[in-house]
Coordinates of C-alpha atoms in Angstrom, one line a residue:
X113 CA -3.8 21.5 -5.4
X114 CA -0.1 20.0 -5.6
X115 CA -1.7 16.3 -4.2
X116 CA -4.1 16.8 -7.9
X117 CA -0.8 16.7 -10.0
X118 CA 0.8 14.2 -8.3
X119 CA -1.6 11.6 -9.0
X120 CA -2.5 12.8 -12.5
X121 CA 1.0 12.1 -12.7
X122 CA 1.1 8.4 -10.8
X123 CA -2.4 7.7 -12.8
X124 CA 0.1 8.4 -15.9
X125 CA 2.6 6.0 -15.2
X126 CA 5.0 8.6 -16.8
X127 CA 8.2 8.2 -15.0
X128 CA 10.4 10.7 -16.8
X129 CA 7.6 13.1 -16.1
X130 CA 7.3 11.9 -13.0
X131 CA 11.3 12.5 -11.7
X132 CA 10.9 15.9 -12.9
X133 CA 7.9 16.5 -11.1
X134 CA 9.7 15.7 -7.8
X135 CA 13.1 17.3 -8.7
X136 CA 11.4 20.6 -9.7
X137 CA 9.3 20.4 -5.8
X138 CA 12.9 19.1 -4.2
X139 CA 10.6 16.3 -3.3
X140 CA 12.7 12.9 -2.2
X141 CA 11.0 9.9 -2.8
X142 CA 12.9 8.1 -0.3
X143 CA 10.5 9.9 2.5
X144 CA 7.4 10.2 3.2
X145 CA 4.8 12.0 1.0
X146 CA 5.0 15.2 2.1
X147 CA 1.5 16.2 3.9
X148 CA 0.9 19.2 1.3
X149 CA 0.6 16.4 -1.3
X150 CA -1.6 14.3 0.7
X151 CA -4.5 13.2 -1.1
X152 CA -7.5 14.1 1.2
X153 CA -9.6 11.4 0.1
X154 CA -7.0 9.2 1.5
X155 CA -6.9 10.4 4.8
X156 CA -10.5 10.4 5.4
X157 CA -10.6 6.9 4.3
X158 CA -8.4 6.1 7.1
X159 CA -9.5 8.8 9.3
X160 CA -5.5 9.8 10.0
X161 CA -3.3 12.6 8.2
X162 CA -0.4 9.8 9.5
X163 CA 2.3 9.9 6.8
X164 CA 2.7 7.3 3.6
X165 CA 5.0 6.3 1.0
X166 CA 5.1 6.6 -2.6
X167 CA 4.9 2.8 -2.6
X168 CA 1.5 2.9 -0.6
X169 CA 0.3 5.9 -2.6
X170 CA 1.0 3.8 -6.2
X171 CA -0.7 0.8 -4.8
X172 CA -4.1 2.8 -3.4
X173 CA -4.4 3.9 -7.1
X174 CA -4.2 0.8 -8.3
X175 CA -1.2 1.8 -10.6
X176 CA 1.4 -1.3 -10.9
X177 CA 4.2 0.7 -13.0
X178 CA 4.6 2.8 -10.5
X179 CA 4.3 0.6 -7.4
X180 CA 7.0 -1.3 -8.8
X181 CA 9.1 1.5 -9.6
X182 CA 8.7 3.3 -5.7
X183 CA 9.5 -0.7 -4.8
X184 CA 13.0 -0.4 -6.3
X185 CA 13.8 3.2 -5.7
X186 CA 13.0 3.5 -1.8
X187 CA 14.3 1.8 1.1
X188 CA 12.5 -1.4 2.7
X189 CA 13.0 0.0 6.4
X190 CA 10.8 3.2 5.0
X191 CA 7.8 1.1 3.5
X192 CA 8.3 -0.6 6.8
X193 CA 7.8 2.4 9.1
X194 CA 4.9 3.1 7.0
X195 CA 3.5 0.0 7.5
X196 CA 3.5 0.7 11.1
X197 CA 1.2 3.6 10.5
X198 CA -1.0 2.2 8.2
X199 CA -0.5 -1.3 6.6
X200 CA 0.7 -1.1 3.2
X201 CA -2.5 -3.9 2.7
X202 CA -4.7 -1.8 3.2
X203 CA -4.0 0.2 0.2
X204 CA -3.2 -2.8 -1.9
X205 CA -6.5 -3.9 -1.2
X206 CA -8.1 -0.4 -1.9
X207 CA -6.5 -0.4 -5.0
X208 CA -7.6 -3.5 -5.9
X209 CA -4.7 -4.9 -8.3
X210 CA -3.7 -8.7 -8.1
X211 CA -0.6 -8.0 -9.2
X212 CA 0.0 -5.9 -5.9
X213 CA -2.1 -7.1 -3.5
X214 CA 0.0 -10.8 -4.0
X215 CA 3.3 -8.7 -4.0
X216 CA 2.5 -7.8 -0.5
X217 CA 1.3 -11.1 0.0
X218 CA 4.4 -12.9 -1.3
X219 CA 6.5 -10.8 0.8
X220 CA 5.5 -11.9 4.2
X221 CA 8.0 -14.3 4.5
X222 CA 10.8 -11.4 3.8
X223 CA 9.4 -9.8 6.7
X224 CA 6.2 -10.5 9.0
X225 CA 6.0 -7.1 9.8
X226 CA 5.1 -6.4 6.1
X227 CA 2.0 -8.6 6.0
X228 CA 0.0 -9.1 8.7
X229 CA -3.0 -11.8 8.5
X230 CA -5.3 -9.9 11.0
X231 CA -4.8 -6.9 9.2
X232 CA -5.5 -8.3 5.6
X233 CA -8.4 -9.3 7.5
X234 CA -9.4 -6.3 9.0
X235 CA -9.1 -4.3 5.3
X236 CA -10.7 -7.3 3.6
X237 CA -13.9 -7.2 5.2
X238 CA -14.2 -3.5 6.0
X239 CA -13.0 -2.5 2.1
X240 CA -15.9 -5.2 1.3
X241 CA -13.1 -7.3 -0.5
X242 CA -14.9 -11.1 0.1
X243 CA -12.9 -13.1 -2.5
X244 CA -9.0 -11.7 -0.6
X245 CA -11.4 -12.1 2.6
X246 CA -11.9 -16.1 1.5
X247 CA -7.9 -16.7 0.7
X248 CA -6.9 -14.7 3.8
X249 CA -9.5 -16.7 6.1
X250 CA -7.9 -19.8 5.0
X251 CA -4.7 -18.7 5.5
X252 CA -5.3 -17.7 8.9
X253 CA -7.2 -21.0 9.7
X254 CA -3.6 -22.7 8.6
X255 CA -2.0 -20.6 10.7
X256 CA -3.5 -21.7 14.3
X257 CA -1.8 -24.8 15.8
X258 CA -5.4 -26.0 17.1
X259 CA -7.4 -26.4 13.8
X260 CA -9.5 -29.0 13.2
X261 CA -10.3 -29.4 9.7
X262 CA -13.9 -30.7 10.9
X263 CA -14.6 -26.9 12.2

């Protein structure tokens, strides 16, 4: 169970530990988890053995050392074909850290592909998230060009 020690050793926050880890398994961050470190309990969550990050890994278990360490090691075009597959909200929200959860947030305007509304939506509701649910509602009733403030 090689998925068990990788997040004992995310949970730890222990970088050093951590770079070893991956060195010793010629594991390179700047890829995809590789599916025999998939954490099953992720994938039935989403109901997909679809490949993520490190990044989206970090943020699902809610550990922000980490998530902002994978943030500065590994490429943005690499989170974003991630995203693709499975928005990196989603685990933000799963993880349920303010810290991350605005990160993503705040970097919708780098790219839109990063954040999207509907999605944070989507994950919102279905992860039973009501207070992200609220902002993002709001946001999204900013975003229409025919709002009325009286509906």
């Amino acid at each position: 169970m090689a998925y068990a020690d990788l997040k004992r050793l995310i949970l730890k926050s222990d970088i050093k530990l951590f770079e070893h880890f991956i060195i010793s398994k010629s594991i390179d961050i700047e890829e995809m988890v590789p599916k025999s470190l998939h954490d099953p309990e992720i994938d039935k969550i989403r109901k997909s053995d679809d490949d993520y990050t490190f990044v989206d890994l970090s943020a699902y278990y809610d550990v922000l050392p980490m998530f902002q360490y994978f943030i500065s090691k590994i490429q943005f075009k690499i989170i974003l074909e991630s995203n693709h597959k499975f928005p990196l909200i989603f685990y933000a929200l799963k993880g349920n850290n303010n810290e991350i959860i605005n990160y993503v947030f705040e970097k919708r305007n780098l790219d839109e592909n990063l954040f999207n509304i509907y999605d944070a939506l989507y994950f919102s509701l279905k992860l039973g998230n009501i207070n992200y649910l609220n902002k993002f509602f709001e946001l999204s009733k900013g975003q229409r060009p025919d709002t009325d403030p009286e509906t």
